[in-house]
PDB file of C-alpha atoms in Angstrom:
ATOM      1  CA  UNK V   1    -169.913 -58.249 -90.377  1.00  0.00           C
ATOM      2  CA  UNK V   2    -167.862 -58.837 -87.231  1.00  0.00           C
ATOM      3  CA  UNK V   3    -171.067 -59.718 -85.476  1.00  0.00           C
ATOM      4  CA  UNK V   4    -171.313 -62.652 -87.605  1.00  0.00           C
ATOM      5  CA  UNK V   5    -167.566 -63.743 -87.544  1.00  0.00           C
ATOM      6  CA  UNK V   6    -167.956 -63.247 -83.754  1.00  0.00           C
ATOM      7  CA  UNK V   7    -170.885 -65.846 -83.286  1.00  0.00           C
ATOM      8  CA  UNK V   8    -168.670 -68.487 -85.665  1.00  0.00           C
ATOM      9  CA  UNK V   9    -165.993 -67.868 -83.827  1.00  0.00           C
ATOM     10  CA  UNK V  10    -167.902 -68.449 -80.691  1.00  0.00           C
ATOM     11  CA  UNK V  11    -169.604 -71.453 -82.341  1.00  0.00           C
ATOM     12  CA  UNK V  12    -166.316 -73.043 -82.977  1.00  0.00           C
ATOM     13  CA  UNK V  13    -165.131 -72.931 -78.876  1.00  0.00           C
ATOM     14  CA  UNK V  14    -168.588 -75.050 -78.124  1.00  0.00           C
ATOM     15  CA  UNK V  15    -167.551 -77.720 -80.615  1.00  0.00           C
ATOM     16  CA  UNK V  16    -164.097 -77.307 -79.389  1.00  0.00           C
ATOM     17  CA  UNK V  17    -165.052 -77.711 -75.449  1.00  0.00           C
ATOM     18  CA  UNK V  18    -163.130 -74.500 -74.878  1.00  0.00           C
ATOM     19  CA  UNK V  19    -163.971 -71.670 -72.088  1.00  0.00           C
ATOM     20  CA  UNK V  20    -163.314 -68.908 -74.354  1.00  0.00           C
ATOM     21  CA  UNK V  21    -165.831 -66.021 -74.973  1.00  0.00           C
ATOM     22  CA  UNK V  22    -166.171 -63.767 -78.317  1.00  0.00           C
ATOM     23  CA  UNK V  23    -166.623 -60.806 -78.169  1.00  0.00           C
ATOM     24  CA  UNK V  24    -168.110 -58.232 -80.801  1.00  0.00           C
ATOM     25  CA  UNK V  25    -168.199 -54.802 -80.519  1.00  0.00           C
ATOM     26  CA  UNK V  26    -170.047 -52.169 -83.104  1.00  0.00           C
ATOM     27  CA  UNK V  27    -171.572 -48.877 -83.123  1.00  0.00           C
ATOM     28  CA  UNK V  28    -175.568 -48.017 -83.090  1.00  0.00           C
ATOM     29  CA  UNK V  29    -175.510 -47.227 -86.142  1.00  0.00           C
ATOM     30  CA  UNK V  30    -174.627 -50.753 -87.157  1.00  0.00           C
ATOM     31  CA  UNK V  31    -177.735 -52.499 -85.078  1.00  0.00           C
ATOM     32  CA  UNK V  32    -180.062 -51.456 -88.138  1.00  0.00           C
ATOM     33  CA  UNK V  33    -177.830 -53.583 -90.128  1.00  0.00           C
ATOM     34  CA  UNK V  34    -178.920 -57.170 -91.218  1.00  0.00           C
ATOM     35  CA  UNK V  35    -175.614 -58.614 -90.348  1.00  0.00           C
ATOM     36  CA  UNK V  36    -176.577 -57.606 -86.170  1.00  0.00           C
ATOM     37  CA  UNK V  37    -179.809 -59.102 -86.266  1.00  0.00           C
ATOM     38  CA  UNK V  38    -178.241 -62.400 -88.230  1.00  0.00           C
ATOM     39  CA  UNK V  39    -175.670 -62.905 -85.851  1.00  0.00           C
ATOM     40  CA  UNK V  40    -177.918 -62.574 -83.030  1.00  0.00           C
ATOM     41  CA  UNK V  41    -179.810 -64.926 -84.423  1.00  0.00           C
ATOM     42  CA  UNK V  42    -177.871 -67.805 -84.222  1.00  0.00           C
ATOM     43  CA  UNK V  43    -176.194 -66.532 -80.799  1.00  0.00           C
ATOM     44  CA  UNK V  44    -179.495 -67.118 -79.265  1.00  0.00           C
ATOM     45  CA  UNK V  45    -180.430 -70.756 -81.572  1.00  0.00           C
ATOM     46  CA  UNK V  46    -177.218 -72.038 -80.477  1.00  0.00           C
ATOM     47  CA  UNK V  47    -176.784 -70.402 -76.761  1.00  0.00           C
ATOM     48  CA  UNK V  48    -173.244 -69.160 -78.419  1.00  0.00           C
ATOM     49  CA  UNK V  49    -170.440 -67.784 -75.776  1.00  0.00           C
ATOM     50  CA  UNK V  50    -170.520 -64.837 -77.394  1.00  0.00           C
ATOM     51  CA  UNK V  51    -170.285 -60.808 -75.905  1.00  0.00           C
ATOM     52  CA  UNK V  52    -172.437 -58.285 -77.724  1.00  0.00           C
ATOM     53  CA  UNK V  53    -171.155 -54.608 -77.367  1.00  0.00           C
ATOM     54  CA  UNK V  54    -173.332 -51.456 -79.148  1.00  0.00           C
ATOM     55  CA  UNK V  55    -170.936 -48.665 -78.562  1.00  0.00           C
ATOM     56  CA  UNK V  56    -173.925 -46.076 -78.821  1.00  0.00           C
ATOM     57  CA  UNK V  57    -172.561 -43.167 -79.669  1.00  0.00           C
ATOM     58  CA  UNK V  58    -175.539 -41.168 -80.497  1.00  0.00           C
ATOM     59  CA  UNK V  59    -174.934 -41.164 -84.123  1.00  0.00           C
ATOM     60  CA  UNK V  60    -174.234 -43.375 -87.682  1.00  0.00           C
ATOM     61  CA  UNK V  61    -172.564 -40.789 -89.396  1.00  0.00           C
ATOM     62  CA  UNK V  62    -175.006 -38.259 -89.596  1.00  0.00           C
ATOM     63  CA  UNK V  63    -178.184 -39.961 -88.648  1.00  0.00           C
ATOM     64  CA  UNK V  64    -179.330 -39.448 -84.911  1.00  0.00           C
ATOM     65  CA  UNK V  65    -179.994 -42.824 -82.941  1.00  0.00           C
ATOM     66  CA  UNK V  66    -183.358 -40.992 -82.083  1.00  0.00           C
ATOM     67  CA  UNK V  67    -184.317 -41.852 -85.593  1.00  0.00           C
ATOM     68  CA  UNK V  68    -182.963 -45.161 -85.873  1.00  0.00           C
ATOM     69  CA  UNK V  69    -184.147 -46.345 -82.732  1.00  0.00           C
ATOM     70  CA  UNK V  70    -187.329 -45.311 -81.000  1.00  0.00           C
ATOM     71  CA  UNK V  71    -186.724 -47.243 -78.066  1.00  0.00           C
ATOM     72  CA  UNK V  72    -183.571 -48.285 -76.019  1.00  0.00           C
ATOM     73  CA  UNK V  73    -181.016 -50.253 -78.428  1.00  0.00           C
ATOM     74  CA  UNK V  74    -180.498 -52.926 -75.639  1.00  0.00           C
ATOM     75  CA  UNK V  75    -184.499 -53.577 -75.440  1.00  0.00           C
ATOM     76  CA  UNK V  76    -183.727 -55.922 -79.053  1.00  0.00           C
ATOM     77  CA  UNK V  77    -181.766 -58.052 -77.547  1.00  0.00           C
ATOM     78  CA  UNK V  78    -184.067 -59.913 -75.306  1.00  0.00           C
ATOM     79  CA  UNK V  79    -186.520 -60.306 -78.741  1.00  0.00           C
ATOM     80  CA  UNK V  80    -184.209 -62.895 -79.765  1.00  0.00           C
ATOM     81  CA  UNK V  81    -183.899 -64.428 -76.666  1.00  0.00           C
ATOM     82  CA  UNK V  82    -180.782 -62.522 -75.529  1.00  0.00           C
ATOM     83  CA  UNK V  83    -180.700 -60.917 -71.972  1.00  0.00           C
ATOM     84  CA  UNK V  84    -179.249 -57.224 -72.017  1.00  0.00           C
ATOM     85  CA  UNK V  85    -178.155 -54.179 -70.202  1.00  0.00           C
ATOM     86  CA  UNK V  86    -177.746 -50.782 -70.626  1.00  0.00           C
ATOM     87  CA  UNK V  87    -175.187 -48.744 -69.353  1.00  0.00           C
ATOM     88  CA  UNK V  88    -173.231 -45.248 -68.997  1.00  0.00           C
ATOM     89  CA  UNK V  89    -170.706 -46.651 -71.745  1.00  0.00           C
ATOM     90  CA  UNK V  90    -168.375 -43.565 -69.967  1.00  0.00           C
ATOM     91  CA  UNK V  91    -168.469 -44.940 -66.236  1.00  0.00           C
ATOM     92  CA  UNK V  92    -165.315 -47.773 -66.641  1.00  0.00           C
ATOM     93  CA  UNK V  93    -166.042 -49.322 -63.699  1.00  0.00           C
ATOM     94  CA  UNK V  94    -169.997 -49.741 -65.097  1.00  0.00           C
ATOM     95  CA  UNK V  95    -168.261 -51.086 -68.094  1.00  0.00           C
ATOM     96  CA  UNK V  96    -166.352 -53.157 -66.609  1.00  0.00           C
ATOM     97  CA  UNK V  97    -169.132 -55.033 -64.278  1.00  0.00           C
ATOM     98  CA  UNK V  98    -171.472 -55.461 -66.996  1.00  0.00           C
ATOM     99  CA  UNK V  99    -168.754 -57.263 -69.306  1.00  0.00           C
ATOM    100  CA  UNK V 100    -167.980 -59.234 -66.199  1.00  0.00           C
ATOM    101  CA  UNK V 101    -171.460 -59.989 -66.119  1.00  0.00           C
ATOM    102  CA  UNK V 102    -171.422 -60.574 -69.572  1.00  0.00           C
ATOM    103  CA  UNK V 103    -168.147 -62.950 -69.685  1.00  0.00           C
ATOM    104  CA  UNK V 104    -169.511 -64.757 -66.757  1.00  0.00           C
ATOM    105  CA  UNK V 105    -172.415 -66.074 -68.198  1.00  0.00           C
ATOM    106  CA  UNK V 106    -170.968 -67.414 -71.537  1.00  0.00           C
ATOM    107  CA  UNK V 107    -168.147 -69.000 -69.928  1.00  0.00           C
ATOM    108  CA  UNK V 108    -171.126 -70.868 -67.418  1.00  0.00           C
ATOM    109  CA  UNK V 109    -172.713 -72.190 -70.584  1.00  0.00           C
ATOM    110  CA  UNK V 110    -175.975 -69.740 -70.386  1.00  0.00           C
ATOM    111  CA  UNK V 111    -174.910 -68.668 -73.693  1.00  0.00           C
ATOM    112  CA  UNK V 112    -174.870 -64.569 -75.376  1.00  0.00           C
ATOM    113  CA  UNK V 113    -175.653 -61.419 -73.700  1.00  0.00           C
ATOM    114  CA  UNK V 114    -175.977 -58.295 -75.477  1.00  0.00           C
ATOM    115  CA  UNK V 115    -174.909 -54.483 -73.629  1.00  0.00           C
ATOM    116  CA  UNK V 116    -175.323 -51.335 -74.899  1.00  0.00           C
ATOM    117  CA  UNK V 117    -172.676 -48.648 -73.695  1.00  0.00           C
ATOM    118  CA  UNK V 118    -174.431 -45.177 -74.157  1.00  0.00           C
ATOM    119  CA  UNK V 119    -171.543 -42.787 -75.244  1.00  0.00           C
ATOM    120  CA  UNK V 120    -171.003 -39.888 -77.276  1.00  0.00           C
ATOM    121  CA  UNK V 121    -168.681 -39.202 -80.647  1.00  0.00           C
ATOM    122  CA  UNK V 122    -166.913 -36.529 -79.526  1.00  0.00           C
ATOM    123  CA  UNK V 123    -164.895 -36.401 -83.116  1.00  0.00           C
ATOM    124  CA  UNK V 124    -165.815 -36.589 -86.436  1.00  0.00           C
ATOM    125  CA  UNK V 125    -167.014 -39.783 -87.553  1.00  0.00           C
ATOM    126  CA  UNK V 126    -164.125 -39.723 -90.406  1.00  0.00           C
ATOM    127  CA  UNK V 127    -161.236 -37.470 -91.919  1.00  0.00           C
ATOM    128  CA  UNK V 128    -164.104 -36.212 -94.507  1.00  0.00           C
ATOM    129  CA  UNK V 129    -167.287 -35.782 -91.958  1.00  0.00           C
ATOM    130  CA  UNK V 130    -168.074 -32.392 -90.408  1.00  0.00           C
ATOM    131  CA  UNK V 131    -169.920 -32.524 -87.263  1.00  0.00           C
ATOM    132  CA  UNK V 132    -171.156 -29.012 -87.551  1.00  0.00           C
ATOM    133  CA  UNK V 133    -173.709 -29.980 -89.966  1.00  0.00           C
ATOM    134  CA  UNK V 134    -175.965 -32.252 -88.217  1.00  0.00           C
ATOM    135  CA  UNK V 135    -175.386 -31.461 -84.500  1.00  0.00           C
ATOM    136  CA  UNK V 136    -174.858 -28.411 -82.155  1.00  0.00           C
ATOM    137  CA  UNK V 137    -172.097 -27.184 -80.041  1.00  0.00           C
ATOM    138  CA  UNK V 138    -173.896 -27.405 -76.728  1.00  0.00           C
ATOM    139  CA  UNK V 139    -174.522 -31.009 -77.222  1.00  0.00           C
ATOM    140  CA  UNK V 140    -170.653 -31.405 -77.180  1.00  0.00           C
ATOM    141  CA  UNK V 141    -169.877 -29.299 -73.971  1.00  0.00           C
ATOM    142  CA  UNK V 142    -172.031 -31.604 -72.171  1.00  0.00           C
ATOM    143  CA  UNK V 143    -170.649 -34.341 -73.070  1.00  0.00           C
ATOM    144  CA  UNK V 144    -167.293 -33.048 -72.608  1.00  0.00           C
ATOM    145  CA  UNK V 145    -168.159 -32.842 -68.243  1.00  0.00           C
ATOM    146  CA  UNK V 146    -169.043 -36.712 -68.750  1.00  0.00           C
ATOM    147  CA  UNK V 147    -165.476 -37.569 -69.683  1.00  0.00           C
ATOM    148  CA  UNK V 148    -164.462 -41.099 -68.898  1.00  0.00           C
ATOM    149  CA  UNK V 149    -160.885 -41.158 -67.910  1.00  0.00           C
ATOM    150  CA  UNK V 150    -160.984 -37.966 -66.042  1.00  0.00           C
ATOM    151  CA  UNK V 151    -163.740 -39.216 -64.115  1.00  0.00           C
ATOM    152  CA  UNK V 152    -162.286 -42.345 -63.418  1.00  0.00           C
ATOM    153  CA  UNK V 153    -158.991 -39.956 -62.116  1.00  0.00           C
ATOM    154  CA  UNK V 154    -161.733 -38.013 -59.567  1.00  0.00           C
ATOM    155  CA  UNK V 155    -162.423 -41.286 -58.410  1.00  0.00           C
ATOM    156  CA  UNK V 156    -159.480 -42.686 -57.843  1.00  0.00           C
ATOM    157  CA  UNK V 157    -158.025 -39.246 -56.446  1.00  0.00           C
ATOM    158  CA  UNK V 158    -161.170 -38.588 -54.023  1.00  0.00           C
ATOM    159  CA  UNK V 159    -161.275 -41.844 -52.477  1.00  0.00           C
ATOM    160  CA  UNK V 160    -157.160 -41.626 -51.996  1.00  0.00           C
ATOM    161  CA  UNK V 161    -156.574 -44.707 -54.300  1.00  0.00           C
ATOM    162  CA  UNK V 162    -153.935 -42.235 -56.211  1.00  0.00           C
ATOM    163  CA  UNK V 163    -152.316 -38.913 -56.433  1.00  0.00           C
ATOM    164  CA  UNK V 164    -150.417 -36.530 -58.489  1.00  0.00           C
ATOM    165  CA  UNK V 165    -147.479 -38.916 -58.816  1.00  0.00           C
ATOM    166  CA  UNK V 166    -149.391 -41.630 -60.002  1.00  0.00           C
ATOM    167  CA  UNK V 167    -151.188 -39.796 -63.031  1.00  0.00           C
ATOM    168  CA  UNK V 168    -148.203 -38.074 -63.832  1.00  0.00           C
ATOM    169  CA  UNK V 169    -146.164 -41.820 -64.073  1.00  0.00           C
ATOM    170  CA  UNK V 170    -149.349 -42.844 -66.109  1.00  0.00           C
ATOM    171  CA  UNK V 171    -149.443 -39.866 -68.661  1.00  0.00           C
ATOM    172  CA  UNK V 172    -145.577 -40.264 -69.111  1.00  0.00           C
ATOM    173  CA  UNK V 173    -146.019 -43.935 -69.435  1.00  0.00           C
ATOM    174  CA  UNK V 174    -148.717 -43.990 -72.067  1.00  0.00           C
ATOM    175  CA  UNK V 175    -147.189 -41.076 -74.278  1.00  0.00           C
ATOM    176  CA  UNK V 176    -143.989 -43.251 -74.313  1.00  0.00           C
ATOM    177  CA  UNK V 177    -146.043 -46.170 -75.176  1.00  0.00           C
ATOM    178  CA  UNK V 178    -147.377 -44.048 -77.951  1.00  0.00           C
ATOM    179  CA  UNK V 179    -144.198 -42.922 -79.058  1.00  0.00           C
ATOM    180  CA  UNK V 180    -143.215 -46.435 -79.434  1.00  0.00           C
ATOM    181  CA  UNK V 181    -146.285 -47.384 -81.571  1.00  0.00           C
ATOM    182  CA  UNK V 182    -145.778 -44.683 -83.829  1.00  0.00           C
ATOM    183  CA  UNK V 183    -142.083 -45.045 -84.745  1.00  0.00           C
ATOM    184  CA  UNK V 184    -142.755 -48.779 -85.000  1.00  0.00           C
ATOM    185  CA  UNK V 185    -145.748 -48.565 -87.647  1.00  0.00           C
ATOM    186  CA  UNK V 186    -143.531 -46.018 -89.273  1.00  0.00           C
ATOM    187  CA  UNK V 187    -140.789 -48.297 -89.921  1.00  0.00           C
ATOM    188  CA  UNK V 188    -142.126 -51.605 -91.084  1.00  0.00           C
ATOM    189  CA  UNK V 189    -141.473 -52.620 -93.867  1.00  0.00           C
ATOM    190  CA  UNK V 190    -143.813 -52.712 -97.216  1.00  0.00           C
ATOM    191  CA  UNK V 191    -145.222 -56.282 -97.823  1.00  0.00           C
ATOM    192  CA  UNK V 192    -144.879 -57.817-100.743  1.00  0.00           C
ATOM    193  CA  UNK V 193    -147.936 -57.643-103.115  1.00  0.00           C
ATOM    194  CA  UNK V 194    -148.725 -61.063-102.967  1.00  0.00           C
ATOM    195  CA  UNK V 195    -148.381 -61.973 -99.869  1.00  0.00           C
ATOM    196  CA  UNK V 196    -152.119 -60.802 -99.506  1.00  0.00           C
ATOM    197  CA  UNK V 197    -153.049 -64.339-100.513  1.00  0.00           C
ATOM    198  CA  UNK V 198    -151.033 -66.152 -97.760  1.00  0.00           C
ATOM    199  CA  UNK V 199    -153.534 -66.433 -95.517  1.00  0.00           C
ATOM    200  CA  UNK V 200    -156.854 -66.766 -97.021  1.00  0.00           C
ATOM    201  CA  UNK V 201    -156.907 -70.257 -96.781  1.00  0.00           C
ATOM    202  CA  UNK V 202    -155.589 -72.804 -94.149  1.00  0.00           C
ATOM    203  CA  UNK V 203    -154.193 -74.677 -96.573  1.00  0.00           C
ATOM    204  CA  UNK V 204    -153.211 -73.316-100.404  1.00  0.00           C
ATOM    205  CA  UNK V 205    -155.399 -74.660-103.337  1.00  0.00           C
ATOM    206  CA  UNK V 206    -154.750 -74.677-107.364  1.00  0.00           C
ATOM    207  CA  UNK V 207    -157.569 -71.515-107.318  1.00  0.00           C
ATOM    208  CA  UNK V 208    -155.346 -69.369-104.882  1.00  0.00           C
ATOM    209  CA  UNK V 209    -151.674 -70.472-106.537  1.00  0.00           C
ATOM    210  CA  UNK V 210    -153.406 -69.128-110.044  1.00  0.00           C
ATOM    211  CA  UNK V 211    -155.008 -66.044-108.539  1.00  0.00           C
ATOM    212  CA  UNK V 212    -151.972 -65.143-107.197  1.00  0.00           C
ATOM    213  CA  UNK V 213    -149.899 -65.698-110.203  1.00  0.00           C
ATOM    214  CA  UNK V 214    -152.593 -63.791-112.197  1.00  0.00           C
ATOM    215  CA  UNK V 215    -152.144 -60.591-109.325  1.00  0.00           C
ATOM    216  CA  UNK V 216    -147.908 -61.034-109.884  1.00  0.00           C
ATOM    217  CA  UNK V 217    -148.579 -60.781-113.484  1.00  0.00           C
ATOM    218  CA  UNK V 218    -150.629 -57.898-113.486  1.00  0.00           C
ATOM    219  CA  UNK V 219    -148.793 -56.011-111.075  1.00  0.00           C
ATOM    220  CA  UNK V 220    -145.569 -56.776-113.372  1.00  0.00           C
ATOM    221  CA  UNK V 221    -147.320 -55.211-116.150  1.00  0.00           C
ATOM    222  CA  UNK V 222    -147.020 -51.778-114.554  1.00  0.00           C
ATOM    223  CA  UNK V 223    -143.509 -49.827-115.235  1.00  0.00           C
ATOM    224  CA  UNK V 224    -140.604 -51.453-112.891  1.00  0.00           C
ATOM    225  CA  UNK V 225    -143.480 -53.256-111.298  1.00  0.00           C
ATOM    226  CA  UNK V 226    -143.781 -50.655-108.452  1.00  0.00           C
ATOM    227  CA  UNK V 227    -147.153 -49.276-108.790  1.00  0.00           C
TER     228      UNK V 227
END
């Protein structure tokens, strides 16, 4: 659905006069989805400034793009008037130059462009998937050579751009970083029930106010209003 809220959102800078660009980003899986093909759409009807991104990473769950898609995920896009490209989605600097490419043309009024990044899912696809089922080992080995950040440090370390130091100050940096995130999620503080109906609305109407004094209600009704 964030395909859709993208192209509103995108929408809503024309009408606005802004030089903003929105992007969406989604899996291959989720291109066989109405919501993709809706979004794009209107992209195209309304030359949108709006980014595209298919993270293909060769499978929706369980199902194999091979059987989703018999021909390059990218080729759609120019079927609804949308140029694409497709790309090693684990080169960064690839990446990077076909966003720019991407960004670039929305911002100059040409309107959406749609990439595909072709990637792998080197995990599970959730906490309750296992991989082993549907795929073999030697499918992850390979992709394990085609690793985007170390490849991005052989870069940078063959063409003397870093050394040593500098992915050892990086490493330290981002594990404190991720420290930092941790400890802070950890320690917010619990929300109060209802605040879940602050923000639906720009403005409060008599529907929300009795929703939400319906939800208090009902959440009082459990024992000291705690569960």
């Amino acid at each position: 659905a964030q395909t859709l809220h993208a192209v509103g959102y995108a929408m809503g800078i024309q009408r606005d006069g802004g030089d903003q660009v929105s992007v969406a980003y989604f899996g291959d899986g989720a291109t066989s989805q109405g919501d993709v093909n809706e979004a794009m759409v209107f992209a195209s009807s309304f030359e949108a400034p709006v980014v595209f991104v298919c993270s293909n990473n060769q499978w929706a769950i369980s199902e194999p793009v091979s059987v989703q898609s018999r021909f390059p995920i990218a080729g759609r896009a120019p079927a609804f008037g949308i140029p694409s490209l497709r790309v090693d989605g684990n080169d960064a600097i690839a990446c990077a130059a076909a966003m720019r490419w991407a960004l670039d043309r929305a911002r100059s009024g040409e309107g959406p462009a749609f990439i595909e990044a072709v990637t792998y899912r080197m995990g599970p696809h959730t906490t309750s998937d296992d991989p082993t089922r549907y795929r073999v080992a030697a499918d992850l080995e390979e992709w394990k050579l085609k690793d985007p950040i170390e490849r991005v440090k052989v870069y940078l370390a063959r063409n003397g751009i870093a050394d040593h130091g500098f992915f050892d100050a990086v490493e330290a940096e981002s594990e404190a970083l991720a420290v930092r995130l941790r400890e802070g999620c950890r320690s917010m503080p619990n929300p109060a029930p209802e605040s879940l109906f602050d923000h639906v609305y720009a403005e409060q109407h008599p529907l929300i106010d009795s929703e939400r004094q319906e939800f208090v209600r009902y959440h009082a009704s459990f024992a000291g209003g705690e569960h």
